[in-house]
Short mmCIF file of C-alpha atoms and ligand atoms in Angstrom, two decimals:
data_model
loop_
_atom_site.label_atom_id
_atom_site.label_comp_id
_atom_site.label_asym_id
_atom_site.label_seq_id
_atom_site.Cartn_x
_atom_site.Cartn_y
_atom_site.Cartn_z
CA UNK A 1 22.39 8.35 -2.78
CA UNK A 2 19.52 6.18 -4.03
CA UNK A 3 16.53 6.29 -1.71
CA UNK A 4 13.66 3.79 -1.57
CA UNK A 5 10.29 5.27 -0.60
CA UNK A 6 7.91 2.54 0.54
CA UNK A 7 4.36 3.80 0.15
CA UNK A 8 5.89 6.49 -2.06
CA UNK A 9 2.73 6.87 -4.18
CA UNK A 10 0.77 7.91 -1.10
CA UNK A 11 0.11 11.32 0.42
CA UNK A 12 3.26 11.97 2.48
CA UNK A 13 5.52 9.78 0.34
CA UNK A 14 4.72 11.45 -2.98
CA UNK A 15 5.24 14.94 -1.57
CA UNK A 16 8.52 13.86 0.02
CA UNK A 17 9.59 12.46 -3.36
CA UNK A 18 9.31 15.92 -4.96
CA UNK A 19 11.63 17.45 -2.35
CA UNK A 20 14.21 14.64 -2.52
CA UNK A 21 14.37 14.71 -6.32
CA UNK A 22 14.68 18.49 -6.37
CA UNK A 23 17.62 18.10 -3.97
CA UNK A 24 19.29 15.73 -6.44
CA UNK A 25 18.54 12.36 -4.88
CA UNK A 26 17.65 9.38 -7.05
CA UNK A 27 14.54 7.64 -5.78
CA UNK A 28 12.67 4.38 -6.21
CA UNK A 29 8.97 4.24 -5.30
CA UNK A 30 7.61 0.99 -3.93
CA UNK A 31 3.85 0.78 -3.46
CA UNK A 32 1.10 -1.86 -3.41
CA UNK A 33 -1.51 0.74 -4.44
CA UNK A 34 -3.90 -0.46 -1.72
CA UNK A 35 -4.50 3.16 -0.72
CA UNK A 36 -2.92 5.14 -3.56
CA UNK A 37 -3.08 5.35 -7.36
CA UNK A 38 -0.51 4.76 -10.15
CA UNK A 39 -1.79 8.02 -11.62
CA UNK A 40 -0.26 9.85 -8.68
CA UNK A 41 3.20 8.65 -9.78
CA UNK A 42 2.54 9.81 -13.35
CA UNK A 43 1.55 13.25 -12.03
CA UNK A 44 4.58 13.24 -9.72
CA UNK A 45 6.76 12.66 -12.82
CA UNK A 46 5.07 15.69 -14.41
CA UNK A 47 6.07 17.79 -11.38
CA UNK A 48 9.71 16.70 -11.30
CA UNK A 49 10.10 16.40 -15.09
CA UNK A 50 11.64 12.95 -15.12
CA UNK A 51 10.71 9.29 -14.92
CA UNK A 52 10.65 7.66 -11.51
CA UNK A 53 11.50 3.99 -10.93
CA UNK A 54 8.31 2.32 -9.68
CA UNK A 55 8.00 -1.09 -8.03
CA UNK A 56 4.45 -2.46 -7.60
CA UNK A 57 5.19 -4.58 -4.54
CA UNK A 58 3.45 -5.71 -1.35
CA UNK A 59 5.98 -5.63 1.51
CA UNK A 60 4.33 -8.76 2.93
CA UNK A 61 5.81 -10.67 -0.06
CA UNK A 62 9.40 -11.01 1.19
CA UNK A 63 10.79 -12.48 -2.05
CA UNK A 64 9.43 -9.49 -3.96
CA UNK A 65 11.17 -7.16 -1.51
CA UNK A 66 14.44 -9.09 -1.95
CA UNK A 67 14.06 -8.76 -5.72
CA UNK A 68 13.75 -4.96 -5.46
CA UNK A 69 16.97 -4.72 -3.42
CA UNK A 70 18.77 -7.06 -5.84
CA UNK A 71 17.94 -4.74 -8.78
CA UNK A 72 18.47 -1.37 -7.13
CA UNK A 73 21.48 -0.31 -5.07
CA UNK A 74 19.51 1.31 -2.25
CA UNK A 75 21.40 3.50 0.25
CA UNK A 76 18.53 4.66 2.47
CA UNK A 77 14.88 3.75 3.03
CA UNK A 78 11.98 6.08 3.91
CA UNK A 79 9.20 3.81 5.17
CA UNK A 80 5.75 5.32 4.58
CA UNK A 81 3.89 2.13 3.62
CA UNK A 82 1.24 1.06 6.09
CA UNK A 83 -2.50 1.02 6.73
CA UNK A 84 -3.43 4.14 8.70
CA UNK A 85 -7.18 4.45 9.30
CA UNK A 86 -7.74 4.56 13.07
CA UNK A 87 -11.36 3.41 12.94
CA UNK A 88 -10.65 0.58 10.49
CA UNK A 89 -7.80 -0.61 12.71
CA UNK A 90 -10.26 -1.08 15.58
CA UNK A 91 -12.57 -3.13 13.33
CA UNK A 92 -9.78 -5.16 11.66
CA UNK A 93 -6.83 -5.43 14.11
CA UNK A 94 -5.35 -8.59 12.54
CA UNK A 95 -5.22 -6.89 9.13
CA UNK A 96 -3.38 -3.93 10.64
CA UNK A 97 -0.93 -5.94 12.75
CA UNK A 98 -0.13 -8.28 9.86
CA UNK A 99 0.19 -5.65 7.15
CA UNK A 100 2.09 -3.04 9.15
CA UNK A 101 4.33 -5.33 11.23
CA UNK A 102 5.07 -8.16 8.77
CA UNK A 103 5.70 -5.65 5.99
CA UNK A 104 8.14 -3.72 8.15
CA UNK A 105 9.90 -6.85 9.42
CA UNK A 106 10.37 -8.14 5.86
CA UNK A 107 11.79 -4.79 4.84
CA UNK A 108 14.21 -4.62 7.78
CA UNK A 109 15.36 -8.23 7.31
CA UNK A 110 16.18 -7.59 3.65
CA UNK A 111 17.89 -4.29 4.50
CA UNK A 112 20.05 -5.99 7.14
CA UNK A 113 20.96 -8.81 4.71
CA UNK A 114 21.93 -6.25 2.05
CA UNK A 115 23.82 -4.00 4.48
CA UNK A 116 21.39 -1.07 3.99
CA UNK A 117 21.15 0.55 7.42
CA UNK A 118 19.79 4.08 6.95
CA UNK A 119 16.07 4.23 7.81
CA UNK A 120 13.48 6.98 8.26
CA UNK A 121 10.22 5.77 9.78
CA UNK A 122 6.84 7.45 9.29
CA UNK A 123 5.50 7.43 12.84
CA UNK A 124 2.64 9.34 14.42
CA UNK A 125 1.62 11.46 17.38
CA UNK A 126 -0.95 8.75 18.01
CA UNK A 127 1.73 6.83 19.91
CA UNK A 128 1.68 9.34 22.78
CA UNK A 129 -0.25 8.63 25.98
CA UNK A 130 -3.20 11.03 26.01
CA UNK A 131 -2.52 11.85 29.69
CA UNK A 132 0.68 13.68 28.77
CA UNK A 133 0.61 17.46 29.09
CA UNK A 134 0.55 19.33 25.76
CA UNK A 135 2.65 20.20 23.87
CA UNK A 136 3.77 16.58 23.46
CA UNK A 137 7.54 16.06 23.78
CA UNK A 138 9.60 13.15 22.46
CA UNK A 139 10.44 11.91 25.95
CA UNK A 140 6.77 11.82 26.98
CA UNK A 141 5.20 8.43 27.78
CA UNK A 142 3.80 6.18 25.10
CA UNK A 143 0.21 4.93 25.24
CA UNK A 144 -1.59 4.17 21.96
CA UNK A 145 -5.34 3.57 22.24
CA UNK A 146 -6.00 1.82 18.93
CA UNK A 147 -4.37 -0.96 16.88
CA UNK A 148 -3.11 1.53 14.30
CA UNK A 149 -1.28 3.50 17.00
CA UNK A 150 0.03 0.26 18.51
CA UNK A 151 1.55 -0.80 15.18
CA UNK A 152 3.42 2.51 15.04
CA UNK A 153 4.61 2.13 18.64
CA UNK A 154 5.65 -1.51 18.10
CA UNK A 155 7.64 -0.60 15.00
CA UNK A 156 9.35 2.19 16.94
CA UNK A 157 10.33 -0.39 19.58
CA UNK A 158 11.59 -2.82 16.91
CA UNK A 159 13.80 -0.05 15.52
CA UNK A 160 15.10 0.95 18.96
CA UNK A 161 16.03 -2.69 19.68
CA UNK A 162 17.56 -3.21 16.22
CA UNK A 163 19.65 -0.09 16.64
CA UNK A 164 20.79 -1.21 20.11
CA UNK A 165 21.84 -4.58 18.64
CA UNK A 166 23.88 -3.12 15.77
CA UNK A 167 25.44 0.37 16.08
CA UNK A 168 25.72 0.61 12.29
CA UNK A 169 22.01 1.39 12.00
CA UNK A 170 21.11 5.08 11.52
CA UNK A 171 17.39 5.56 12.21
CA UNK A 172 15.03 8.50 12.69
CA UNK A 173 11.46 8.05 13.93
CA UNK A 174 9.38 10.98 12.70
CA UNK A 175 6.16 11.50 14.68
CA UNK A 176 3.74 13.41 12.44
CA UNK A 177 0.95 15.47 13.91
CA UNK A 178 -1.76 16.46 11.41
CA UNK A 179 -0.44 16.67 7.84
CA UNK A 180 -2.73 18.58 5.44
CA UNK A 181 -2.44 20.63 2.25
CA UNK A 182 -0.95 19.64 -1.10
CA UNK A 183 1.87 20.35 -3.52
CA UNK A 184 1.49 23.92 -4.92
CA UNK A 185 1.05 22.49 -8.44
CA UNK A 186 -2.22 20.86 -7.36
CA UNK A 187 -1.18 17.70 -9.22
CA UNK A 188 -0.77 15.57 -6.08
CA UNK A 189 -2.52 15.77 -2.72
CA UNK A 190 -4.45 13.88 -0.06
CA UNK A 191 -6.72 11.43 -1.86
CA UNK A 192 -8.37 9.15 0.74
CA UNK A 193 -10.58 6.35 -0.53
CA UNK A 194 -14.27 6.62 0.34
CA UNK A 195 -15.64 9.05 2.92
CA UNK A 196 -12.68 10.83 4.60
CA UNK A 197 -12.14 10.14 8.30
CA UNK A 198 -10.00 13.24 8.76
CA UNK A 199 -11.24 16.82 9.01
CA UNK A 200 -9.57 18.64 6.13
CA UNK A 201 -10.17 16.11 3.34
CA UNK A 202 -13.81 15.99 4.51
CA UNK A 203 -14.10 19.79 4.46
CA UNK A 204 -12.49 19.77 0.99
CA UNK A 205 -15.21 17.46 -0.34
CA UNK A 206 -17.94 19.64 1.20
CA UNK A 207 -16.35 22.67 -0.49
CA UNK A 208 -16.34 20.71 -3.78
CA UNK A 209 -20.03 19.84 -3.33
CA UNK A 210 -19.29 16.12 -3.07
CA UNK A 211 -20.49 15.95 0.57
CA UNK A 212 -23.43 17.88 2.00
CA UNK A 213 -22.21 19.29 5.30
CA UNK A 214 -19.30 19.34 7.73
CA UNK A 215 -19.90 17.42 10.94
CA UNK A 216 -18.16 19.11 13.87
CA UNK A 217 -17.58 16.35 16.38
CA UNK A 218 -18.18 18.15 19.64
CA UNK A 219 -18.11 21.84 20.57
CA UNK A 220 -17.99 21.33 24.34
CA UNK A 221 -14.27 20.64 24.72
CA UNK A 222 -12.15 22.72 27.11
CA UNK A 223 -10.72 24.81 24.24
CA UNK A 224 -11.16 28.49 23.29
CA UNK A 225 -14.13 27.86 20.99
CA UNK A 226 -15.13 24.44 22.33
CA UNK A 227 -13.96 22.49 19.26
CA UNK A 228 -10.93 20.19 19.02
CA UNK A 229 -7.49 21.75 18.62
CA UNK A 230 -4.78 20.05 16.54
CA UNK A 231 -1.28 20.77 15.19
CA UNK A 232 -1.83 20.97 11.42
CA UNK A 233 1.36 20.92 9.36
CA UNK A 234 1.65 21.59 5.63
CA UNK A 235 2.61 18.37 3.83
CA UNK A 236 5.38 20.26 2.01
CA UNK A 237 6.89 21.29 5.36
CA UNK A 238 6.62 17.66 6.42
CA UNK A 239 8.37 16.62 3.19
CA UNK A 240 11.22 19.04 3.94
CA UNK A 241 11.46 17.50 7.41
CA UNK A 242 12.15 14.13 5.75
CA UNK A 243 14.88 15.65 3.60
CA UNK A 244 16.52 17.01 6.76
CA UNK A 245 16.22 13.56 8.38
CA UNK A 246 17.98 11.96 5.38
CA UNK A 247 20.79 14.52 5.67
CA UNK A 248 20.97 13.90 9.44
CA UNK A 249 21.51 10.15 8.89
CA UNK A 250 24.69 10.88 6.94
CA UNK A 251 26.40 11.95 10.16
CA UNK A 252 24.40 10.31 12.97
CA UNK A 253 24.07 6.64 13.86
CA UNK A 254 21.65 5.29 16.46
CA UNK A 255 17.87 5.69 16.71
CA UNK A 256 16.38 9.17 17.34
CA UNK A 257 12.76 10.33 17.71
CA UNK A 258 11.54 13.70 16.37
CA UNK A 259 8.14 15.41 16.42
CA UNK A 260 7.23 16.99 13.09
CA UNK A 261 4.59 19.63 13.70
CA UNK A 262 4.31 23.41 13.84
CA UNK A 263 4.07 23.72 17.63
CA UNK A 264 0.80 25.66 17.12
CA UNK A 265 -2.77 24.39 17.42
CA UNK A 266 -5.85 25.35 15.40
CA UNK A 267 -9.46 24.49 16.32
CA UNK A 268 -11.95 22.81 14.01
CA UNK A 269 -13.82 26.11 13.66
CA UNK A 270 -10.59 27.98 12.82
CA UNK A 271 -9.76 25.41 10.14
CA UNK A 272 -13.25 25.70 8.65
CA UNK A 273 -12.92 29.51 8.56
CA UNK A 274 -9.52 29.24 6.86
CA UNK A 275 -10.99 26.85 4.31
CA UNK A 276 -13.92 29.18 3.61
CA UNK A 277 -11.40 31.94 2.91
CA UNK A 278 -9.44 29.59 0.61
CA UNK A 279 -12.47 28.45 -1.42
CA UNK A 280 -14.30 31.79 -1.31
CA UNK A 281 -17.60 30.43 -0.01
CA UNK A 282 -19.26 29.72 3.33
CA UNK A 283 -19.44 26.02 4.15
CA UNK A 284 -22.40 24.28 5.82
CA UNK A 285 -21.54 22.73 9.18
CA UNK A 286 -23.44 21.13 12.03
CA UNK A 287 -22.46 20.24 15.59
CA UNK A 288 -22.56 16.51 16.33
CA UNK A 289 -21.60 14.42 19.34
CA UNK A 290 -17.92 13.97 20.17
CA UNK A 291 -16.01 11.20 18.34
CA UNK A 292 -15.00 8.42 20.73
CA UNK A 293 -11.34 8.64 21.71
CA UNK A 294 -10.80 12.23 20.56
CA UNK A 295 -8.76 14.53 22.77
CA UNK A 296 -9.52 18.22 23.27
CA UNK A 297 -6.06 19.54 22.41
CA UNK A 298 -3.04 17.95 20.74
CA UNK A 299 0.00 19.82 19.45
CA UNK A 300 3.74 19.29 19.28
CA UNK A 301 6.80 20.62 20.99
CA UNK A 302 9.15 20.89 18.00
CA UNK A 303 12.28 22.16 19.78
CA UNK A 304 14.23 18.92 19.24
CA UNK A 305 13.61 18.77 15.48
CA UNK A 306 14.56 22.43 15.24
CA UNK A 307 17.78 21.97 17.24
CA UNK A 308 18.93 18.61 15.79
CA UNK A 309 17.50 18.63 12.26
CA UNK A 310 17.29 22.37 11.67
CA UNK A 311 13.57 21.84 10.98
CA UNK A 312 11.03 24.68 11.18
CA UNK A 313 7.57 24.55 9.64
CA UNK A 314 7.17 27.67 7.48
CA UNK A 315 3.65 27.46 6.01
CA UNK A 316 0.56 28.62 7.91
CA UNK A 317 -3.03 27.39 8.00
CA UNK A 318 -4.10 29.75 5.19
CA UNK A 319 -1.53 28.24 2.79
CA UNK A 320 -2.43 24.72 3.92
CA UNK A 321 -6.09 25.32 3.06
CA UNK A 322 -5.34 27.20 -0.16
CA UNK A 323 -3.12 24.37 -1.45
CA UNK A 324 -5.63 21.75 -0.31
CA UNK A 325 -8.43 23.55 -2.19
CA UNK A 326 -6.25 23.96 -5.33
CA UNK A 327 -5.66 20.19 -5.30
CA UNK A 328 -9.31 19.39 -4.58
CA UNK A 329 -10.44 21.40 -7.61
CA UNK A 330 -7.84 19.89 -9.97
CA UNK A 331 -8.30 16.32 -8.71
CA UNK A 332 -11.89 16.35 -9.96
CA UNK A 333 -10.52 15.80 -13.48
CA UNK A 334 -7.88 13.21 -12.64
CA UNK A 335 -9.16 9.83 -13.82
CA UNK A 336 -6.88 7.89 -11.48
C1 WQD B 401 -8.98 16.57 13.68
C2 WQD B 401 -10.01 17.30 14.51
C3 WQD B 401 -11.78 15.87 15.31
C4 WQD B 401 -13.32 14.97 11.28
C5 WQD B 401 -5.86 11.50 13.02
C6 WQD B 401 -5.26 10.23 13.46
C7 WQD B 401 -3.77 10.34 13.58
C8 WQD B 401 -3.19 10.92 12.30
C9 WQD B 401 -3.87 12.19 11.89
C10 WQD B 401 -2.25 9.08 11.06
C11 WQD B 401 -10.46 16.51 15.74
C12 WQD B 401 -12.32 16.88 14.32
C13 WQD B 401 -12.59 15.42 12.36
C14 WQD B 401 -14.65 15.44 11.09
C15 WQD B 401 -14.44 16.80 13.05
N1 WQD B 401 -3.26 9.97 11.26
N2 WQD B 401 -13.14 16.33 13.23
N3 WQD B 401 -15.15 16.34 11.98
O1 WQD B 401 -8.00 12.66 14.93
O2 WQD B 401 -6.31 14.56 15.21
O3 WQD B 401 -5.65 12.50 13.98
O4 WQD B 401 -5.28 11.91 11.80
O5 WQD B 401 -1.21 9.03 11.65
O6 WQD B 401 -3.25 9.06 13.78
O7 WQD B 401 -5.75 9.94 14.77
O8 WQD B 401 -7.26 14.07 12.94
O9 WQD B 401 -8.51 15.12 11.09
O10 WQD B 401 -9.49 13.05 12.22
O11 WQD B 401 -9.46 15.24 13.44
O12 WQD B 401 -14.92 17.62 13.85
O13 WQD B 401 -15.36 15.08 10.11
O14 WQD B 401 -11.19 17.47 13.72
O15 WQD B 401 -12.67 15.68 16.40
O16 WQD B 401 -10.72 17.46 16.78
P1 WQD B 401 -6.88 13.46 14.38
P2 WQD B 401 -8.72 14.33 12.34
#
């Protein structure tokens, strides 16, 4: 099978590429490099020991997408490409709705025209209504609270409707919780542009001395130590979840939703402690006001992915932080 990874030069896509190639799949990476670097693909090739077909394409350019499918016989698409900064989506909703929705619609139109009907979508726990009880389950109600989350929810709905209109479509919607960590080689990892919005890449830069102190956004939540609790999952476990989803599509048609998490929550303070152990130094941190929109506790019920996909996250918070730190140190010398 030849698999197209849109956004394949990015964090989740590049790590998924390593697992697919090691399993024997041929892949094509499509990326517009708006939030990733060509150097990541070169380092990915170092990891897998072979060249990877790379298409520098913006999914909003439909003719360019058609050209990719005319030159590669694609059997399955893993769709990672999309803008994903929650705060930026609130400031620039039109940018997010256009980029994420138009890009996806172009992709699906070309796939339908070419008879390519296996699709894995990179969705997010952000689609869940915050009033649901934790752990979040796939049948829980949907209620995004920012444009980014709405684009994910709208694309899920598009895929549900497309699948209902044509039973030949085989689709999995993978709702990620909090992916962190990096490939054990340290050659690829999370590489956000600018000041990181998310906890672990921010902590990583404090550990590297690139940022002064960790800001803990609120320690008065109804959680064991007062700080926010999240379901952190190692990006390599997440990558293996995508491999299992690709295998699942060989024998299952229709559109299915799966949570990809560990089913266990860690607090901000617990993550900081794990990172201090990984980097071997104590990290400066200060308590700040809560971040608007943050929930106290979010983690996944992963029973369905375990039962249907055979998915179980294997790596714990210590390994997540150790691999993140290994990447952070090595990335200091990567020029792109
Ligand atoms: C984790 C915890 C913060 C930064 C987001 C997106 C979600 C998904 C994953 C794309 C929370 C606290 C954070 C900091 C802190 N992305 N925190 N100081 O908010 O759970 O999820 O990323 O799909 O869509 O919403 O992740 O890493 O931002 O926050 O105290 O500098 O760390 O309050 O409790 P979040 P996060």
